[in-house]
Every structure is written in C-alpha cells, then in structure tokens.
mmCIF file of C-alpha atoms and ligand atoms in Angstrom:
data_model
loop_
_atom_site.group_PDB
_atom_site.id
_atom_site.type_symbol
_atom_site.label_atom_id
_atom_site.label_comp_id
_atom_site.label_asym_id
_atom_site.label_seq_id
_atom_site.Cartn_x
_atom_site.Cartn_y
_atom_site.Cartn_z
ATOM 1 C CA UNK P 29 0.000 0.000 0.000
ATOM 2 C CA UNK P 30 1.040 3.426 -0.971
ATOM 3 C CA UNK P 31 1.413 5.928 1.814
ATOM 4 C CA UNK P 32 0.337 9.690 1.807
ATOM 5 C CA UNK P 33 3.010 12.274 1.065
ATOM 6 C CA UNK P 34 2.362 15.958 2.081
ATOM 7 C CA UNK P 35 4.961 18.627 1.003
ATOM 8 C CA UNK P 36 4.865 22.279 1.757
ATOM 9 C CA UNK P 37 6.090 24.503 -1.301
ATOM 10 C CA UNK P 38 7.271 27.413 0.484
ATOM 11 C CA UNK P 39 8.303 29.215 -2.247
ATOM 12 C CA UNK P 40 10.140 32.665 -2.189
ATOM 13 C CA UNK P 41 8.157 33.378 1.090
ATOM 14 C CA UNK P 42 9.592 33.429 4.826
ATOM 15 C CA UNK P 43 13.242 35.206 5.781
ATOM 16 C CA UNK P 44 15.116 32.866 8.118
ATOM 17 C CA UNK P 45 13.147 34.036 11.462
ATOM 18 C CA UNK P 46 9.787 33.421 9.648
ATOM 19 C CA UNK P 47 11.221 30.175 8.515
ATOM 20 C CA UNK P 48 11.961 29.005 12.435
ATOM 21 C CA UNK P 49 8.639 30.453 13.535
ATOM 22 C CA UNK P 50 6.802 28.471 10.851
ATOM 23 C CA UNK P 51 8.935 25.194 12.017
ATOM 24 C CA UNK P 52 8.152 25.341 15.183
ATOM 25 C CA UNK P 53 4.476 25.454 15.035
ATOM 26 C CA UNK P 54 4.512 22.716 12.558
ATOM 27 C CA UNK P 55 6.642 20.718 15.050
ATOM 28 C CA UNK P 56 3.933 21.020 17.807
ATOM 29 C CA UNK P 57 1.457 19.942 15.266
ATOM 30 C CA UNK P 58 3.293 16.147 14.103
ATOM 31 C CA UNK P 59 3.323 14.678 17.055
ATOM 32 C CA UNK P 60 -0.755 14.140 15.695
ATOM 33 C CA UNK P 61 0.762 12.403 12.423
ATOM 34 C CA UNK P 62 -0.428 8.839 11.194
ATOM 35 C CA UNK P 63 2.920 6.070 10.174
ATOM 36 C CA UNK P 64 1.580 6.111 6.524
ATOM 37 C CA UNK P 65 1.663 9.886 6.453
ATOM 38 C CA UNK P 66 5.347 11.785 5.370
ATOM 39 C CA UNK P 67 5.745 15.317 5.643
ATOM 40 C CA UNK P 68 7.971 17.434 3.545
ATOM 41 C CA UNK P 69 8.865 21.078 3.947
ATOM 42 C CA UNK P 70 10.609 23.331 0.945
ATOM 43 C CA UNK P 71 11.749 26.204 2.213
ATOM 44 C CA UNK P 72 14.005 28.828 0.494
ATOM 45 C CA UNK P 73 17.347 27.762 -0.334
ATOM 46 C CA UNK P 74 18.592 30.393 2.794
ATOM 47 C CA UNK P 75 16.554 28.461 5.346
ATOM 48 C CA UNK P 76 17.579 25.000 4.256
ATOM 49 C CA UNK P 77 20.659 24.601 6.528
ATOM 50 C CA UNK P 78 18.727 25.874 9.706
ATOM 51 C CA UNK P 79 15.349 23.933 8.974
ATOM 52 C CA UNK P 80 17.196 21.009 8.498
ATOM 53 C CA UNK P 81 18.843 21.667 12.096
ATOM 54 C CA UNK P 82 15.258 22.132 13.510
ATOM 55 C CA UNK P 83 13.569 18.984 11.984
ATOM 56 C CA UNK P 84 16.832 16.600 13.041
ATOM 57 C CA UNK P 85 14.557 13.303 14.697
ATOM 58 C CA UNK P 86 11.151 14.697 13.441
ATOM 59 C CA UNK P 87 10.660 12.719 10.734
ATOM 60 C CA UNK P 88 9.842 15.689 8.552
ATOM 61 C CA UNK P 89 11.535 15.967 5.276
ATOM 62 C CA UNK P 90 13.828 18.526 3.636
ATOM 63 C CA UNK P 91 13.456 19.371 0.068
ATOM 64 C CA UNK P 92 14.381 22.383 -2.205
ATOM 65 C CA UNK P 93 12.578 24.176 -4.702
ATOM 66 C CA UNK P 94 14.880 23.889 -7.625
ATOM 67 C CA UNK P 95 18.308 22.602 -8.390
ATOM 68 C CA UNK P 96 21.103 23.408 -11.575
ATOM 69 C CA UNK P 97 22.172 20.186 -13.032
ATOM 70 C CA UNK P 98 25.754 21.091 -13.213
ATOM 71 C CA UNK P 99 28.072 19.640 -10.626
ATOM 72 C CA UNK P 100 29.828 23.155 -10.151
ATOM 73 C CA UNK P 101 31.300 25.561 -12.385
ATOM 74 C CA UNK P 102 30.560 28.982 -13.713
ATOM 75 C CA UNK P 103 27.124 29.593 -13.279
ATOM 76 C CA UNK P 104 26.210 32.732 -11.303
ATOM 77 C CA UNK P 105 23.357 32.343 -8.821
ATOM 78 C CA UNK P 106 22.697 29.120 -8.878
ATOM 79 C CA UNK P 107 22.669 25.795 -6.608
ATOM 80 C CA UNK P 108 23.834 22.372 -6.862
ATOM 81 C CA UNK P 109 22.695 19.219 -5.914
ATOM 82 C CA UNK P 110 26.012 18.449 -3.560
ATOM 83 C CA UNK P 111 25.141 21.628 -2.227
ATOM 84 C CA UNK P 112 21.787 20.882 -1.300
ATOM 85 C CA UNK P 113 22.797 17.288 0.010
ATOM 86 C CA UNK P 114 25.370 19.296 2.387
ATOM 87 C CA UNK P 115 22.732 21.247 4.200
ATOM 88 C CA UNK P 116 20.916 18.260 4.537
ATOM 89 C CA UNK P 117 17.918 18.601 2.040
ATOM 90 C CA UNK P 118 16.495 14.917 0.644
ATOM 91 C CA UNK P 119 13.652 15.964 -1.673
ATOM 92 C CA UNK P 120 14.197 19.023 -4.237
ATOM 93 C CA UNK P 121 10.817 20.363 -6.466
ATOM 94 C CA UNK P 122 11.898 20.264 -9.956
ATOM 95 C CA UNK P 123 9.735 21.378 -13.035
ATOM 96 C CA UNK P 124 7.305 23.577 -11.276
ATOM 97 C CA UNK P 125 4.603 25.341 -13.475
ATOM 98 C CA UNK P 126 6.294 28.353 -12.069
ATOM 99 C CA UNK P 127 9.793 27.234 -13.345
ATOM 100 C CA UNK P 128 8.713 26.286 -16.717
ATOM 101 C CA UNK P 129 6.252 29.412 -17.411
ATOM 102 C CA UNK P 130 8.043 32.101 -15.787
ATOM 103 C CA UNK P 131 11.677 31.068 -16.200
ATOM 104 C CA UNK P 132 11.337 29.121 -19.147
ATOM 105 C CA UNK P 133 12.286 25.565 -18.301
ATOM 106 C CA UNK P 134 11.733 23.163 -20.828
ATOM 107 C CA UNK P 135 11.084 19.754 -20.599
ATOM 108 C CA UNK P 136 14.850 18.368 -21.571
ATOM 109 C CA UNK P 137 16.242 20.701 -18.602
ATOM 110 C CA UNK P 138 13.843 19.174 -16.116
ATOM 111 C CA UNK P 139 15.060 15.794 -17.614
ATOM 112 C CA UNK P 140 19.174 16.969 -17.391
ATOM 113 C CA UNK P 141 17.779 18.038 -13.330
ATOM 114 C CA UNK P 142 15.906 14.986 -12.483
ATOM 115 C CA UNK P 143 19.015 13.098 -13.864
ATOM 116 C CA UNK P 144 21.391 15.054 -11.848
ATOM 117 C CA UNK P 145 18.843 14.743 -8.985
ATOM 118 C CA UNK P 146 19.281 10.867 -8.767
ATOM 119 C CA UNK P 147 22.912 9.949 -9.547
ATOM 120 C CA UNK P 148 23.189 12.646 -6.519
ATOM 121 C CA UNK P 149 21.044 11.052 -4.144
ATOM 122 C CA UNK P 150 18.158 13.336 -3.963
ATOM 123 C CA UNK P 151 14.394 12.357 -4.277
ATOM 124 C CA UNK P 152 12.941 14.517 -7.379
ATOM 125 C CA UNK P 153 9.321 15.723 -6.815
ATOM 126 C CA UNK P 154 8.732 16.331 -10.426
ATOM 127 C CA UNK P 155 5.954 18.262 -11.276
ATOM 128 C CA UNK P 156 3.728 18.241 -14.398
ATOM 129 C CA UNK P 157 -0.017 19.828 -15.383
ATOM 130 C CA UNK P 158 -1.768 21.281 -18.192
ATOM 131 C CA UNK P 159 -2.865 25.255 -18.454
ATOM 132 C CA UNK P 160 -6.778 26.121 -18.386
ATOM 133 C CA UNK P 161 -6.072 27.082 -22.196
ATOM 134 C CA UNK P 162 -4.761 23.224 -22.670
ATOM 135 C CA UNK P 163 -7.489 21.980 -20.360
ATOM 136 C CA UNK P 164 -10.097 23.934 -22.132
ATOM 137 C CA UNK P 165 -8.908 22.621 -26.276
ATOM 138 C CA UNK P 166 -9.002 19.055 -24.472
ATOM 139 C CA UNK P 167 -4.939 18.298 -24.351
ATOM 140 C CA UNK P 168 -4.435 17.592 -21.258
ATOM 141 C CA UNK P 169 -3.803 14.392 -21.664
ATOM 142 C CA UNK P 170 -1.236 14.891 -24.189
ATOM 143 C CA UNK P 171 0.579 17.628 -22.394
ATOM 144 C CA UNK P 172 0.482 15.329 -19.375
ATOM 145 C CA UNK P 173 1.995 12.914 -21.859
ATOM 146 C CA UNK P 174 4.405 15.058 -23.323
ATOM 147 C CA UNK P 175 5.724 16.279 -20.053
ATOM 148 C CA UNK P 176 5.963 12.836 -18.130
ATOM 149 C CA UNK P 177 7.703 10.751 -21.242
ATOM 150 C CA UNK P 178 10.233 13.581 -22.172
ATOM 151 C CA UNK P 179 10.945 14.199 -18.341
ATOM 152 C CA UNK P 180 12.072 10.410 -17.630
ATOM 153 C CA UNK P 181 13.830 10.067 -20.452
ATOM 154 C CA UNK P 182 16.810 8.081 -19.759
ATOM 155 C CA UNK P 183 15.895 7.714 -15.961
ATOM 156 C CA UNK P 184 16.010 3.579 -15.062
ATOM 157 C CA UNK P 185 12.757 1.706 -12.722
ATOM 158 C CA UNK P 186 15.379 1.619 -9.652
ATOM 159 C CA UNK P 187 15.575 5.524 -9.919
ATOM 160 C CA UNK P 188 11.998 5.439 -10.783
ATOM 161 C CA UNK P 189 11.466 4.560 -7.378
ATOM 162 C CA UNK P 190 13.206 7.421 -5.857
ATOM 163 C CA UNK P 191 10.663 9.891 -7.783
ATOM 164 C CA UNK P 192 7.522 11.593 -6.650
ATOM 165 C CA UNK P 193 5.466 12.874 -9.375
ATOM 166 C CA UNK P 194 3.282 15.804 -8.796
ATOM 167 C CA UNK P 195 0.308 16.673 -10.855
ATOM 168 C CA UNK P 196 -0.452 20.190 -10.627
ATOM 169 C CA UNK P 197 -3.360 21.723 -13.320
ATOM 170 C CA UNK P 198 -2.121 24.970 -13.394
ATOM 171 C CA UNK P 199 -4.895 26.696 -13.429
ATOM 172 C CA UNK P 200 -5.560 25.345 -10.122
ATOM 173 C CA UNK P 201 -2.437 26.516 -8.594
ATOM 174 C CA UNK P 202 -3.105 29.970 -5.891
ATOM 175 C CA UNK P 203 -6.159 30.395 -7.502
ATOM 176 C CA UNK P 204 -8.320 29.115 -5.342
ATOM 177 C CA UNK P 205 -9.878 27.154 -7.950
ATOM 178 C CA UNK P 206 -9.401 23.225 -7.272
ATOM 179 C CA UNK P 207 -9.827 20.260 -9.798
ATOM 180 C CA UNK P 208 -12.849 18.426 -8.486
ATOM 181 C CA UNK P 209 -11.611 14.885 -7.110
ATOM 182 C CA UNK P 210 -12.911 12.998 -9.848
ATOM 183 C CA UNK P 211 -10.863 15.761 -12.223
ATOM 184 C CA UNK P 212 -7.512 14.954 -10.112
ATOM 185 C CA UNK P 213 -8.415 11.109 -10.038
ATOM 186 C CA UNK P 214 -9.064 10.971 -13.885
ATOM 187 C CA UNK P 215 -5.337 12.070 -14.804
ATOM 188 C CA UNK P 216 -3.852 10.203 -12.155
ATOM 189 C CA UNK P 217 -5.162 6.882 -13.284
ATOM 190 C CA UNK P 218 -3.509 8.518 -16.314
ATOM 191 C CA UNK P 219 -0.395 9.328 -15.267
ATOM 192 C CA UNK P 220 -0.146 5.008 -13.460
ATOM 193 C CA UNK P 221 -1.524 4.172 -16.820
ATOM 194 C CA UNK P 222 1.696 5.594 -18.615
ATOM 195 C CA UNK P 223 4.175 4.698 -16.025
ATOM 196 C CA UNK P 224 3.241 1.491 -16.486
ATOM 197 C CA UNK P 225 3.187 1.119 -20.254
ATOM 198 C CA UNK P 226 6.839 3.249 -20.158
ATOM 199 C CA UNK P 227 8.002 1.026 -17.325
ATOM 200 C CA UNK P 228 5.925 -1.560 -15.619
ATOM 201 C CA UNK P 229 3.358 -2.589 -13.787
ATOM 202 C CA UNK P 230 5.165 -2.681 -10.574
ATOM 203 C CA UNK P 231 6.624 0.583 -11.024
ATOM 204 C CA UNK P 232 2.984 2.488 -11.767
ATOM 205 C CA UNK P 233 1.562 0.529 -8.669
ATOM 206 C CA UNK P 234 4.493 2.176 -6.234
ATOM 207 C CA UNK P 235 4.794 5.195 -7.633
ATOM 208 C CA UNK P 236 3.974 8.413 -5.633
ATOM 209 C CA UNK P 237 1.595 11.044 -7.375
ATOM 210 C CA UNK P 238 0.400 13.481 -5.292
ATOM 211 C CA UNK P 239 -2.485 16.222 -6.277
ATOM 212 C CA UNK P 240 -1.306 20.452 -6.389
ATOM 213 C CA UNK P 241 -3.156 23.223 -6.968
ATOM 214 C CA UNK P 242 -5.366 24.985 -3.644
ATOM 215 C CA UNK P 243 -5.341 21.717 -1.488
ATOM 216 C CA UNK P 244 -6.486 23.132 2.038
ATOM 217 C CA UNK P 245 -7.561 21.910 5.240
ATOM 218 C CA UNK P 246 -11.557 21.675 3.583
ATOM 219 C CA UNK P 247 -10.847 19.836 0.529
ATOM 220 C CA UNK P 248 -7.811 17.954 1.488
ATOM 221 C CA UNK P 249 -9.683 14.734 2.922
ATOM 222 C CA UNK P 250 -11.961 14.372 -0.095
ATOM 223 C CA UNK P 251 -9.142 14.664 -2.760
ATOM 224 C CA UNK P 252 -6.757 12.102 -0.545
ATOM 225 C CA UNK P 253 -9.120 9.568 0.012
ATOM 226 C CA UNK P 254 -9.242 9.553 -4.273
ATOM 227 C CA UNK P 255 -7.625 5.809 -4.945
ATOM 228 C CA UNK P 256 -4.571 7.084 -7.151
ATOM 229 C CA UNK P 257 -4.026 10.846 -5.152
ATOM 230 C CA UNK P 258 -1.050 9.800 -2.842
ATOM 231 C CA UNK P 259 -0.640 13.010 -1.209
ATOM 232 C CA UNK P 260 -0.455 16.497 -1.662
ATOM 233 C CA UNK P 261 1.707 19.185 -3.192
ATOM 234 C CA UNK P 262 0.757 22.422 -1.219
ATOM 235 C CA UNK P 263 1.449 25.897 -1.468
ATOM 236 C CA UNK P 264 -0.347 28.582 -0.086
ATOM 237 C CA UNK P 265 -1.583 26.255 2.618
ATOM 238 C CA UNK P 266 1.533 25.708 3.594
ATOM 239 C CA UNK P 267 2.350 28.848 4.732
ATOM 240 C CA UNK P 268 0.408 28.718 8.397
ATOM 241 C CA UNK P 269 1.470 25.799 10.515
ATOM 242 C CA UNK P 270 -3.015 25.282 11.555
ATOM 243 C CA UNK P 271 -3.742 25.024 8.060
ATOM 244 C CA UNK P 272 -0.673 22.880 6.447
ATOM 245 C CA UNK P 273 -1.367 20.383 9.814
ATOM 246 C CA UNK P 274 -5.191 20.639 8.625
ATOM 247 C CA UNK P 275 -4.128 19.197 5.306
ATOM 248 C CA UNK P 276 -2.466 16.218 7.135
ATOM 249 C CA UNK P 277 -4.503 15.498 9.770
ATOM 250 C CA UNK P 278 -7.046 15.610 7.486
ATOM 251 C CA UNK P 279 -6.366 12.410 5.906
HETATM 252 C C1 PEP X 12 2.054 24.936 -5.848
HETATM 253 O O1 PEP X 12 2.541 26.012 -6.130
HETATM 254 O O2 PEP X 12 2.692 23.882 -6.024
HETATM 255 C C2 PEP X 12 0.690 24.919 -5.331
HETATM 256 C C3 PEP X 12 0.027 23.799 -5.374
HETATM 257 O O3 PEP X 12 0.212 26.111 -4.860
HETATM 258 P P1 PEP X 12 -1.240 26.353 -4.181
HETATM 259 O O4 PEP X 12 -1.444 25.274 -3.162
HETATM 260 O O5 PEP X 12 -1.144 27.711 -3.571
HETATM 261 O O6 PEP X 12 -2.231 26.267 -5.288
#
C-alpha cells in the first residue's frame, strides 16, 4: 500500500526568522501524524541549513525548490545538488509550473535536473499539469503525456522509485480554484496508466503522485481519500502551521 506524502512549497516566502517560527508550530502539530503519512517542507534555499537543524529526529523531510544540473562551475546564482545534500535537504521540487512558465524551463532541462537529482542522491518531486487554455482545447492528456515521457527520459525503474510525481493543473495553482476529485483522479489513473506502459506494472503501482493546486484543510480529505491521489503538493496552505497540519490530519 502506498502511503500519503504531504509537502509544503514554500516558495520565495519566509526570511530565516519566519522560517523558524513556521517550524516550530509545525513541530507542535506532528506529534498528531499517522505512520503512513510523510511530511515534507521546501523552504528557500537560505533556510535550508537551519530547517534542516530544527527537523533533526522529526521525521519531517527537507526538500528544495529547484536545483542546476551542473556539478559546479561557472554559473552565477545558482545551486547544486552536492550543495543541497550538504545542508541536509532529501527531496528538491523540480519542473514547477512556475519554473517552466516564468523562467522558461523546458522539458529536456527538467530531464538533465531529475538526472542530476538521482545519480546525486536526492528524491525529485517532479511536477507536471496542463494550463486552463490546454485543459479547455481538451490536451491535457497529451501535455500530461508530453511532459511525463520527455521528463524520464533516460531515468532507469530503480531511480523510478526514488521519484515523486506531482500533478499540478495549473490553473488550479493559488487560484483558489481546485480540480474536483474525480478531475484529479481521472489524470492520475492517467499518469499510473503511462508509467506502467513506459516502465511496468510494478513501477505504476508504487509510484507516488500526489495532487497540487489549492489543497487546504476543507478539501484535502476528499481529494486524498481519491484511490490514485497519494498526497499532496501544497502551497499557499503551507504557509500557516493550523492550516498545512489541517491538510495532514485531514487524511
Ligand atoms: C504549488 O505552487 O505547487 C501549489 C500547489 O500552490 P497552491 O497550493 O497555492 O495552489
């Protein structure tokens, strides 16, 4: 059986006092949290070290919200996966709707980061979801398609197993507007469907896909207990301890 997986997107939000304030109250709130559950905080990159410090013996997880897939070298401003495995991180967010729209990634750089992701030892949450306009001309199968094939490319079933996918409509995503359960289930049965025709059936039946896009406290329950949802991709939840530990007690 699958177990639930709950990650808090942080994005660029919280300085590193806000970061320790928001740890804290999530840390009086896991003590609550079921053995199938696992809870995963993404932080900015300058709150990594000390959140990692904070969650030591928690349980929690550390990811990041982006990576370069360069071991080091000449490439102003950004971060490496060594780097993030030094201040402890386990999980980095790669492919983000906000990474590919507003920075431009395209799907062969998420591939060259999930890559780099896995021969380093991190566990990729790699996320993938059609716009409204896609949604609305009926694609979003094939962009789901598109973006799952061309981001595994090359990537093995034993590293398979290391990867979370994330299926975020974007259109859903700090709008407020949710994908109705049956929406959400619909492309995850999908998404299992093509993991196991690119892979196998083992690997679809294991693998992690967890629902993004306005999951909250009120319609957290309804979209988990969905066969296929695994767990949730959160981010403006995320940013109050009460509500992120109303998204996973609510399971
Ligand atoms: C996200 O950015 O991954 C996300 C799901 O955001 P929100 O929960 O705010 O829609």
């Amino acid at each position: 059986m699958r177990k639930k997986v709950i990650a808090g997107n942080w994005k660029m939000n919280n300085d590193l006092n806000q970061s320790v304030e928001l740890i804290a109250g999530i840390k009086n709130k896991i003590s609550s949290l079921k053995n199938n559950v696992e809870v995963i905080v993404c932080p900015p990159f300058t709150s990594l070290e000390t959140t990692a410090a904070l969650i030591k013996n928690t349980g929690i997880g550390l990811g990041a919200q982006n990576m370069h897939f360069e071991e080091s070298g000449a490439f102003t401003g950004e971060i490496s996966a060594k780097m993030l495995l030094s201040v402890g991180c386990n999980y980095v967010i790669l492919g983000h709707s906000e990474r590919r729209a507003i920075f431009g990634e395209p799907d062969e750089l998420i591939n060259l980061k999930l890559k780099k992701a896995l021969s380093s030892g991190l566990n990729p949450i790699f996320c993938i979801g059609e716009t409204l306009a896609e949604r609305e001309n009926g694609s979003t199968f094939d962009i789901v398609k598109k973006q799952v094939t061309n981001g595994l490319v090359g990537i093995s079933s034993d590293d398979l197993k290391k990867v979370i996918i994330a299926y975020e409509p974007v259109w859903a995503i700090g709008t407020g507007k949710t994908a109705s359960p049956a929406q959400a289930q619909e492309v995850h049965v999908y998404i299992r469907r093509l993991i196991k025709e690119l892979y196998s059936a083992d690997s679809a039946e294991n693998i992690i896909i967890q629902y993004g896009g306005s999951v909250k406290p009120g319609n957290a329950a309804e979209l988990l207990n969905q066969p296929d949802i695994d767990g949730a991709l959160v981010g403006g939840a995320c940013l109050e301890a009460e509500s992120f530990a109303g998204i996973f007690t609510a399971i």
